[in-house]
Tab-separated table of C-alpha atoms in Angstrom:
chain	number	residue	atom	x	y	z
C	1181	UNK	CA	0.000	0.000	0.000
C	1182	UNK	CA	1.282	3.457	-0.895
C	1183	UNK	CA	2.255	5.526	2.158
C	1184	UNK	CA	0.017	8.614	2.230
C	1185	UNK	CA	1.339	10.389	5.282
C	1186	UNK	CA	1.277	10.512	9.089
C	1187	UNK	CA	-1.696	11.365	11.293
C	1188	UNK	CA	-1.254	12.435	14.910
C	1189	UNK	CA	-4.112	11.944	17.354
C	1190	UNK	CA	-4.473	13.185	20.934
C	1191	UNK	CA	-7.030	13.522	23.722
C	1192	UNK	CA	-7.116	16.551	26.024
C	1193	UNK	CA	-9.048	17.721	29.057
C	1194	UNK	CA	-11.221	15.490	31.227
C	1195	UNK	CA	-11.614	11.838	30.332
C	1196	UNK	CA	-14.975	10.571	29.101
C	1197	UNK	CA	-16.284	7.209	27.892
C	1198	UNK	CA	-15.955	7.060	24.108
C	1199	UNK	CA	-12.428	8.414	23.683
C	1200	UNK	CA	-10.864	5.015	23.026
C	1201	UNK	CA	-13.495	4.093	20.412
C	1202	UNK	CA	-12.747	7.402	18.661
C	1203	UNK	CA	-8.996	6.696	18.707
C	1204	UNK	CA	-9.702	3.231	17.322
C	1205	UNK	CA	-11.922	4.552	14.525
C	1206	UNK	CA	-9.331	7.071	13.362
C	1207	UNK	CA	-6.492	4.542	13.588
C	1208	UNK	CA	-8.142	1.571	11.871
C	1209	UNK	CA	-9.410	3.634	8.953
C	1210	UNK	CA	-6.136	5.555	8.605
C	1211	UNK	CA	-4.018	2.399	8.554
C	1212	UNK	CA	-6.234	0.833	5.913
C	1213	UNK	CA	-5.990	3.968	3.805
C	1214	UNK	CA	-2.175	3.952	3.899
C	1215	UNK	CA	-1.372	6.340	6.770
C	1216	UNK	CA	0.886	5.889	9.756
C	1217	UNK	CA	-0.777	6.917	13.027
C	1218	UNK	CA	1.027	8.433	16.009
C	1219	UNK	CA	-0.706	8.632	19.370
C	1220	UNK	CA	0.341	11.809	21.201
C	1221	UNK	CA	0.438	11.165	24.957
C	1222	UNK	CA	-1.146	13.393	27.633
C	1223	UNK	CA	-2.899	15.794	25.277
C	1224	UNK	CA	-0.863	18.797	24.190
C	1225	UNK	CA	1.776	17.905	26.800
C	1226	UNK	CA	3.194	15.217	24.524
C	1227	UNK	CA	3.950	17.816	21.856
C	1228	UNK	CA	5.533	20.126	24.436
C	1229	UNK	CA	7.720	17.544	26.205
C	1230	UNK	CA	8.975	15.732	23.103
C	1231	UNK	CA	12.770	15.692	22.768
C	1232	UNK	CA	14.110	15.923	19.232
C	1233	UNK	CA	16.820	13.317	19.591
C	1234	UNK	CA	16.590	9.838	18.024
C	1235	UNK	CA	18.300	8.425	21.126
C	1236	UNK	CA	15.896	10.111	23.573
C	1237	UNK	CA	13.202	8.094	25.322
C	1238	UNK	CA	9.959	9.658	24.074
C	1239	UNK	CA	7.752	6.716	25.063
C	1240	UNK	CA	5.809	8.955	27.442
C	1241	UNK	CA	5.186	11.486	24.687
C	1242	UNK	CA	4.327	9.547	21.542
C	1243	UNK	CA	3.712	6.004	20.304
C	1244	UNK	CA	2.941	4.489	16.932
C	1245	UNK	CA	-0.516	2.932	16.940
C	1246	UNK	CA	-1.515	-0.411	15.461
C	1247	UNK	CA	-4.775	-2.323	15.140
C	1248	UNK	CA	-4.189	-4.718	18.034
C	1249	UNK	CA	-3.548	-1.885	20.506
C	1250	UNK	CA	-6.557	0.230	19.564
C	1251	UNK	CA	-8.913	-2.753	19.236
C	1252	UNK	CA	-8.207	-3.806	22.824
C	1253	UNK	CA	-8.404	-0.253	24.178
C	1254	UNK	CA	-11.728	0.516	22.478
C	1255	UNK	CA	-13.537	-1.910	24.783
C	1256	UNK	CA	-12.797	0.261	27.817
C	1257	UNK	CA	-13.502	3.767	29.022
C	1258	UNK	CA	-11.099	6.634	29.539
C	1259	UNK	CA	-8.214	7.271	27.140
C	1260	UNK	CA	-5.234	4.958	26.876
C	1261	UNK	CA	-3.260	7.880	25.407
C	1262	UNK	CA	-3.821	9.693	28.730
C	1263	UNK	CA	-4.857	13.313	28.997
C	1264	UNK	CA	-3.935	16.645	30.543
C	1265	UNK	CA	-5.081	20.240	30.676
C	1266	UNK	CA	-1.804	21.506	29.240
C	1267	UNK	CA	-2.167	24.782	27.327
C	1268	UNK	CA	0.978	25.408	25.284
C	1269	UNK	CA	0.077	29.055	24.680
C	1270	UNK	CA	-0.021	29.712	28.448
C	1271	UNK	CA	2.496	27.316	29.968
C	1272	UNK	CA	3.822	28.166	33.467
C	1273	UNK	CA	7.584	27.993	33.922
C	1274	UNK	CA	7.025	25.224	36.483
C	1275	UNK	CA	5.508	22.990	33.760
C	1276	UNK	CA	8.242	23.495	31.189
C	1277	UNK	CA	10.361	20.433	30.395
C	1278	UNK	CA	14.046	20.867	31.246
C	1279	UNK	CA	15.176	21.118	27.633
C	1280	UNK	CA	12.973	24.179	27.009
C	1281	UNK	CA	13.773	26.226	30.115
C	1282	UNK	CA	16.643	28.142	28.539
C	1283	UNK	CA	14.496	29.022	25.531
C	1284	UNK	CA	11.390	30.165	27.456
C	1285	UNK	CA	12.060	32.196	30.572
C	1286	UNK	CA	8.821	34.030	31.423
C	1287	UNK	CA	6.581	33.067	34.344
C	1288	UNK	CA	3.987	32.049	31.728
C	1289	UNK	CA	5.165	31.150	28.211
C	1290	UNK	CA	3.758	30.631	24.740
C	1291	UNK	CA	5.672	27.563	23.544
C	1292	UNK	CA	3.771	27.195	20.273
C	1293	UNK	CA	7.003	27.534	18.293
C	1294	UNK	CA	8.326	24.391	20.045
C	1295	UNK	CA	5.046	22.552	19.371
C	1296	UNK	CA	5.205	23.451	15.677
C	1297	UNK	CA	8.815	22.297	15.523
C	1298	UNK	CA	7.891	18.978	17.159
C	1299	UNK	CA	5.000	18.428	14.753
C	1300	UNK	CA	7.415	18.911	11.873
C	1301	UNK	CA	10.021	16.658	13.524
C	1302	UNK	CA	7.454	13.847	13.852
C	1303	UNK	CA	6.424	14.295	10.231
C	1304	UNK	CA	2.765	14.783	11.129
C	1305	UNK	CA	0.701	15.716	8.085
C	1306	UNK	CA	-2.667	15.913	9.842
C	1307	UNK	CA	-3.463	16.387	13.524
C	1308	UNK	CA	-6.700	15.064	15.072
C	1309	UNK	CA	-7.312	16.522	18.562
C	1310	UNK	CA	-10.259	15.124	20.524
C	1311	UNK	CA	-11.462	17.419	23.275
C	1312	UNK	CA	-13.694	20.173	24.569
C	1313	UNK	CA	-13.558	23.831	23.686
C	1314	UNK	CA	-10.351	24.377	25.686
C	1315	UNK	CA	-8.388	21.630	23.940
C	1316	UNK	CA	-9.887	22.471	20.559
C	1317	UNK	CA	-9.249	26.199	20.938
C	1318	UNK	CA	-5.533	25.441	20.878
C	1319	UNK	CA	-6.124	23.106	17.949
C	1320	UNK	CA	-7.650	26.077	16.148
C	1321	UNK	CA	-4.566	28.124	17.038
C	1322	UNK	CA	-2.402	25.494	15.343
C	1323	UNK	CA	-4.715	25.532	12.331
C	1324	UNK	CA	-4.150	29.287	12.075
C	1325	UNK	CA	-0.406	28.601	12.268
C	1326	UNK	CA	-0.645	26.361	9.200
C	1327	UNK	CA	-1.060	22.894	10.760
C	1328	UNK	CA	-3.675	20.705	9.071
C	1329	UNK	CA	-6.175	20.013	11.863
C	1330	UNK	CA	-9.422	18.026	11.904
C	1331	UNK	CA	-11.114	18.194	15.323
C	1332	UNK	CA	-13.485	15.849	17.176
C	1333	UNK	CA	-15.729	17.257	19.953
C	1334	UNK	CA	-15.730	15.661	23.390
C	1335	UNK	CA	-17.173	16.748	26.731
C	1336	UNK	CA	-19.677	15.507	29.303
C	1337	UNK	CA	-21.230	18.986	29.419
C	1338	UNK	CA	-22.103	18.774	25.684
C	1339	UNK	CA	-21.282	22.476	25.353
C	1340	UNK	CA	-18.832	22.575	22.421
C	1341	UNK	CA	-20.367	25.063	19.957
C	1342	UNK	CA	-21.205	23.927	16.448
C	1343	UNK	CA	-22.421	20.418	17.292
C	1344	UNK	CA	-25.502	18.912	18.883
C	1345	UNK	CA	-23.482	16.066	20.380
C	1346	UNK	CA	-20.099	15.665	22.068
C	1347	UNK	CA	-18.493	12.321	22.879
C	1348	UNK	CA	-19.240	11.339	26.489
C	1349	UNK	CA	-22.594	13.067	26.815
C	1350	UNK	CA	-24.749	10.006	26.156
C	1351	UNK	CA	-23.001	7.971	28.839
C	1352	UNK	CA	-23.218	10.933	31.224
C	1353	UNK	CA	-26.999	11.148	30.785
C	1354	UNK	CA	-27.401	7.364	31.021
C	1355	UNK	CA	-25.351	7.122	34.219
C	1356	UNK	CA	-27.057	10.144	35.785
C	1357	UNK	CA	-30.469	8.550	35.259
C	1358	UNK	CA	-29.265	5.190	36.610
C	1359	UNK	CA	-27.589	6.685	39.681
C	1360	UNK	CA	-30.493	8.997	40.467
C	1361	UNK	CA	-32.861	6.045	40.379
C	1362	UNK	CA	-30.488	4.012	42.552
C	1363	UNK	CA	-30.199	6.782	45.149
C	1364	UNK	CA	-33.979	7.045	45.412
C	1365	UNK	CA	-34.107	4.021	47.721
C	1366	UNK	CA	-32.175	5.819	50.451
C	1367	UNK	CA	-34.084	9.065	50.003
C	1368	UNK	CA	-37.399	7.232	50.153
C	1369	UNK	CA	-36.417	5.077	53.126
C	1370	UNK	CA	-35.665	8.187	55.187
C	1371	UNK	CA	-38.314	10.483	53.641
C	1372	UNK	CA	-35.709	13.035	52.608
C	1373	UNK	CA	-34.808	15.423	49.839
C	1374	UNK	CA	-32.337	13.944	47.363
C	1375	UNK	CA	-29.887	16.548	46.039
C	1376	UNK	CA	-27.607	15.360	43.237
C	1377	UNK	CA	-24.830	17.580	41.884
C	1378	UNK	CA	-24.016	16.865	38.238
C	1379	UNK	CA	-21.633	18.216	35.589
C	1380	UNK	CA	-22.302	21.489	33.787
C	1381	UNK	CA	-20.047	24.550	34.148
C	1382	UNK	CA	-21.779	26.845	31.662
C	1383	UNK	CA	-24.473	24.602	30.182
C	1384	UNK	CA	-27.210	22.666	31.955
C	1385	UNK	CA	-27.733	19.826	29.486
C	1386	UNK	CA	-26.489	17.137	31.883
C	1387	UNK	CA	-29.130	18.170	34.437
C	1388	UNK	CA	-31.959	19.084	32.071
C	1389	UNK	CA	-31.966	15.937	29.900
C	1390	UNK	CA	-32.045	13.470	32.837
C	1391	UNK	CA	-34.798	15.570	34.432
C	1392	UNK	CA	-36.743	15.360	31.154
C	1393	UNK	CA	-36.340	11.580	31.338
C	1394	UNK	CA	-37.867	11.510	34.827
C	1395	UNK	CA	-34.689	11.232	36.913
C	1396	UNK	CA	-35.655	14.252	39.054
C	1397	UNK	CA	-38.608	16.407	40.043
C	1398	UNK	CA	-36.649	19.647	39.621
C	1399	UNK	CA	-33.338	20.821	38.210
C	1400	UNK	CA	-31.305	24.014	38.451
C	1401	UNK	CA	-28.919	24.983	35.644
C	1402	UNK	CA	-26.124	27.523	35.053
C	1403	UNK	CA	-28.021	29.530	32.440
C	1404	UNK	CA	-30.293	31.200	34.992
C	1405	UNK	CA	-29.869	31.905	38.730
C	1406	UNK	CA	-32.482	30.346	40.987
C	1407	UNK	CA	-34.312	31.360	44.141
C	1408	UNK	CA	-33.599	28.819	46.880
C	1409	UNK	CA	-36.874	29.603	48.683
C	1410	UNK	CA	-38.752	28.835	45.502
C	1411	UNK	CA	-36.850	25.562	45.144
C	1412	UNK	CA	-37.568	24.630	48.761
C	1413	UNK	CA	-41.282	25.241	48.347
C	1414	UNK	CA	-41.401	23.111	45.197
C	1415	UNK	CA	-39.351	20.307	46.754
C	1416	UNK	CA	-41.635	20.167	49.785
C	1417	UNK	CA	-44.642	20.059	47.468
C	1418	UNK	CA	-43.093	17.219	45.429
C	1419	UNK	CA	-42.152	15.259	48.536
C	1420	UNK	CA	-45.497	15.520	50.230
C	1421	UNK	CA	-47.453	14.348	47.186
C	1422	UNK	CA	-45.103	11.384	46.662
C	1423	UNK	CA	-46.346	8.192	48.406
C	1424	UNK	CA	-42.724	7.355	49.227
C	1425	UNK	CA	-42.201	10.805	50.783
C	1426	UNK	CA	-39.101	12.045	48.975
C	1427	UNK	CA	-38.245	14.431	46.128
C	1428	UNK	CA	-35.237	14.853	43.852
C	1429	UNK	CA	-33.375	17.839	42.409
C	1430	UNK	CA	-30.450	17.771	39.966
C	1431	UNK	CA	-28.027	20.654	40.494
C	1432	UNK	CA	-25.576	21.647	37.753
C	1433	UNK	CA	-22.133	22.311	39.226
C	1434	UNK	CA	-22.153	25.778	37.626
C	1435	UNK	CA	-25.575	26.775	38.949
C	1436	UNK	CA	-25.841	29.871	41.151
C	1437	UNK	CA	-28.276	30.876	43.863
C	1438	UNK	CA	-29.712	34.346	43.261
C	1439	UNK	CA	-27.326	36.838	44.822
C	1440	UNK	CA	-24.204	34.731	44.214
C	1441	UNK	CA	-21.462	36.688	42.476
C	1442	UNK	CA	-19.721	33.564	41.198
C	1443	UNK	CA	-20.036	29.792	40.927
C	1444	UNK	CA	-19.131	27.499	43.824
C	1445	UNK	CA	-15.531	26.269	43.749
C	1446	UNK	CA	-13.639	23.579	45.663
C	1447	UNK	CA	-10.557	25.810	45.839
C	1448	UNK	CA	-8.902	28.868	44.343
C	1449	UNK	CA	-6.269	27.089	42.233
C	1450	UNK	CA	-6.853	27.433	38.487
C	1451	UNK	CA	-5.743	25.254	35.580
C	1452	UNK	CA	-3.877	26.605	32.551
C	1453	UNK	CA	-7.168	27.533	30.889
C	1454	UNK	CA	-8.138	29.716	33.836
C	1455	UNK	CA	-10.709	27.355	35.357
C	1456	UNK	CA	-10.943	26.690	39.089
C	1457	UNK	CA	-12.360	23.292	40.055
C	1458	UNK	CA	-16.106	23.500	40.488
C	1459	UNK	CA	-18.005	21.793	43.279
C	1460	UNK	CA	-19.950	22.456	46.426
C	1461	UNK	CA	-23.172	23.976	45.110
C	1462	UNK	CA	-24.966	20.691	45.806
C	1463	UNK	CA	-23.952	20.787	49.467
C	1464	UNK	CA	-24.986	24.430	49.716
C	1465	UNK	CA	-28.383	23.682	48.179
C	1466	UNK	CA	-28.874	20.715	50.507
C	1467	UNK	CA	-28.137	22.767	53.599
C	1468	UNK	CA	-30.471	25.561	52.487
C	1469	UNK	CA	-33.281	23.106	51.707
C	1470	UNK	CA	-32.952	21.544	55.142
C	1471	UNK	CA	-32.812	24.920	56.886
C	1472	UNK	CA	-35.762	26.427	55.038
C	1473	UNK	CA	-37.997	23.339	54.836
C	1474	UNK	CA	-39.941	23.994	58.079
C	1475	UNK	CA	-41.317	27.188	56.524
C	1476	UNK	CA	-43.205	25.130	53.936
C	1477	UNK	CA	-43.719	21.898	55.884
C	1478	UNK	CA	-45.790	22.871	58.900
C	1479	UNK	CA	-42.702	23.673	60.947
C	1480	UNK	CA	-41.092	20.269	60.454
C	1481	UNK	CA	-37.564	20.003	59.089
C	1482	UNK	CA	-36.812	17.675	56.167
C	1483	UNK	CA	-33.354	16.152	56.036
C	1484	UNK	CA	-31.272	15.628	52.915
C	1485	UNK	CA	-29.414	12.892	51.060
C	1486	UNK	CA	-26.672	14.740	49.183
C	1487	UNK	CA	-24.537	13.183	46.439
C	1488	UNK	CA	-22.032	14.648	44.010
C	1489	UNK	CA	-21.809	12.308	41.014
C	1490	UNK	CA	-18.512	13.606	39.618
C	1491	UNK	CA	-16.279	10.854	38.280
C	1492	UNK	CA	-19.006	8.219	38.670
C	1493	UNK	CA	-20.515	9.367	35.364
C	1494	UNK	CA	-17.216	9.747	33.494
C	1495	UNK	CA	-15.463	6.516	34.466
C	1496	UNK	CA	-16.007	3.056	33.035
C	1497	UNK	CA	-17.103	1.798	29.640
C	1498	UNK	CA	-19.122	3.892	27.150
C	1499	UNK	CA	-22.776	3.204	26.426
C	1500	UNK	CA	-23.927	2.209	22.924
C	1501	UNK	CA	-24.234	5.811	21.731
C	1502	UNK	CA	-20.705	6.622	22.878
C	1503	UNK	CA	-19.437	3.680	20.850
C	1504	UNK	CA	-21.370	4.524	17.688
C	1505	UNK	CA	-20.846	8.315	17.572
C	1506	UNK	CA	-17.045	8.153	18.146
C	1507	UNK	CA	-16.790	5.485	15.435
C	1508	UNK	CA	-18.614	7.775	13.034
C	1509	UNK	CA	-16.691	10.902	14.064
C	1510	UNK	CA	-13.399	9.101	13.500
C	1511	UNK	CA	-14.428	8.040	10.008
C	1512	UNK	CA	-15.749	11.524	9.233
C	1513	UNK	CA	-12.317	12.876	10.160
C	1514	UNK	CA	-10.662	10.446	7.734
C	1515	UNK	CA	-13.148	11.378	5.001
C	1516	UNK	CA	-11.992	14.982	5.325
C	1517	UNK	CA	-8.312	14.049	5.440
C	1518	UNK	CA	-8.620	11.920	2.308
C	1519	UNK	CA	-10.152	14.902	0.529
C	1520	UNK	CA	-7.313	17.147	1.694
C	1521	UNK	CA	-9.651	19.234	3.858
C	1522	UNK	CA	-8.610	20.634	7.247
C	1523	UNK	CA	-9.653	23.307	9.727
C	1524	UNK	CA	-12.951	21.494	10.335
C	1525	UNK	CA	-14.843	20.194	13.364
C	1526	UNK	CA	-16.838	17.008	12.735
C	1527	UNK	CA	-20.326	17.318	14.157
C	1528	UNK	CA	-23.954	16.293	14.375
C	1529	UNK	CA	-26.579	18.867	13.441
C	1530	UNK	CA	-30.287	18.017	13.809
C	1531	UNK	CA	-29.431	14.325	13.782
C	1532	UNK	CA	-27.262	14.533	10.651
C	1533	UNK	CA	-23.496	13.950	10.660
C	1534	UNK	CA	-21.336	16.592	9.007
C	1535	UNK	CA	-18.609	19.127	9.712
C	1536	UNK	CA	-18.208	22.846	10.338
C	1537	UNK	CA	-15.362	25.360	10.382
C	1538	UNK	CA	-13.186	25.140	13.493
C	1539	UNK	CA	-13.647	28.887	13.820
C	1540	UNK	CA	-16.877	28.097	15.688
C	1541	UNK	CA	-14.721	26.985	18.662
C	1542	UNK	CA	-13.866	30.626	19.388
C	1543	UNK	CA	-17.533	31.580	19.557
C	1544	UNK	CA	-19.821	31.660	22.601
C	1545	UNK	CA	-20.395	28.523	24.655
C	1546	UNK	CA	-23.327	26.412	23.582
C	1547	UNK	CA	-25.974	26.748	26.308
C	1548	UNK	CA	-29.582	25.778	26.941
C	1549	UNK	CA	-32.235	27.970	25.351
C	1550	UNK	CA	-33.947	28.760	28.661
C	1551	UNK	CA	-37.005	30.401	27.133
C	1552	UNK	CA	-37.704	27.354	24.980
C	1553	UNK	CA	-36.645	24.419	27.143
C	1554	UNK	CA	-36.709	25.482	30.797
C	1555	UNK	CA	-39.519	26.676	33.071
C	1556	UNK	CA	-37.871	29.180	35.426
C	1557	UNK	CA	-40.962	29.430	37.643
C	1558	UNK	CA	-41.265	25.672	38.138
C	1559	UNK	CA	-37.511	24.873	37.942
C	1560	UNK	CA	-38.006	22.019	35.546
C	1561	UNK	CA	-37.885	21.296	31.791
C	1562	UNK	CA	-40.459	22.416	29.294
C	1563	UNK	CA	-41.957	19.589	27.270
C	1564	UNK	CA	-43.636	21.619	24.532
C	1565	UNK	CA	-43.109	21.761	20.763
C	1566	UNK	CA	-40.908	18.687	20.410
C	1567	UNK	CA	-42.043	17.971	16.868
C	1568	UNK	CA	-38.959	17.697	14.583
C	1569	UNK	CA	-36.581	18.071	17.538
C	1570	UNK	CA	-33.230	16.212	17.273
C	1571	UNK	CA	-32.502	13.078	19.325
C	1572	UNK	CA	-31.254	15.016	22.351
C	1573	UNK	CA	-34.016	17.661	22.013
C	1574	UNK	CA	-31.703	20.689	21.937
C	1575	UNK	CA	-29.533	21.560	18.931
C	1576	UNK	CA	-26.356	23.625	18.685
C	1577	UNK	CA	-28.058	26.985	18.008
């Protein structure tokens, strides 16, 4: 078979189920079309840390991929190429590899020139980054620098602009529904509120869709601040009309109580993309519900079962959708590469596979259309006008 070139593939940001099937899809198709495939380790870090010396040990930075490796990996969750939140355009001096410290001396450095040099050294003709808007925003930077990039969207929050679906979202929704239904037994046994904190920094899809499917009575999302008294009143109402005497609310990690100036964070440390780790709003909501419940429950306090799902919905094997969509995205990427097309994001739009300019990555976050899909008075989804809606109800507009 005639050698057509070399494709580099990497995964960045948080892990999700479906990454390994995407890596497999790209690799299998590329090999059969005559390409060599290099797996870049630890996201963009592999292209920063690479040492341009044939005698150097770069096994932690890059590996050549074959069918047997990717076939085995595709049956599991996570990413066997590993991941990181490395941002080469804003790399702290502390994170610089030793061989670059003389070249870049600022407290925070743009090491893109080293990344470009390493891409050329590896002989990469096309680069396929799989990630959320942070990872893909740097992929777009490389595209602007002349690298041929075809991007694949991934994130549990499903908030990458330009696509209705991101790898990992289906499993996130599936697991959220399963875990919410599992936790009901404890809430019902003790006649309590069940407060479940779920993913969603800017977009509330991972709370809204499970609530639509019946996993919760109410949900609060980042797109609109909520009144905790209103939520308490509704939760008491839901509990007292339930024969099992409990009620459930899904709380997006980026949701804010009215009057909050910022989201709830687990600490002040920020990653290279400027994000502090979210968490804690679920606990805050639980405490407020317990404290305010007597006001709406004849003076009697209602206790709370509080659970932050976190890694429980992002670990383990992908569901069927997160096997099928990554397979298709990987083949869409190869379709573009074979046509000599780059600077594109593969996507789904109204249930149809396609692609769009990577420029969309620099646009606003994709968020829930509150007016159309969310009832702010009742703190729950709207179920109207679903005729001709896509599979996951909300599209990328």
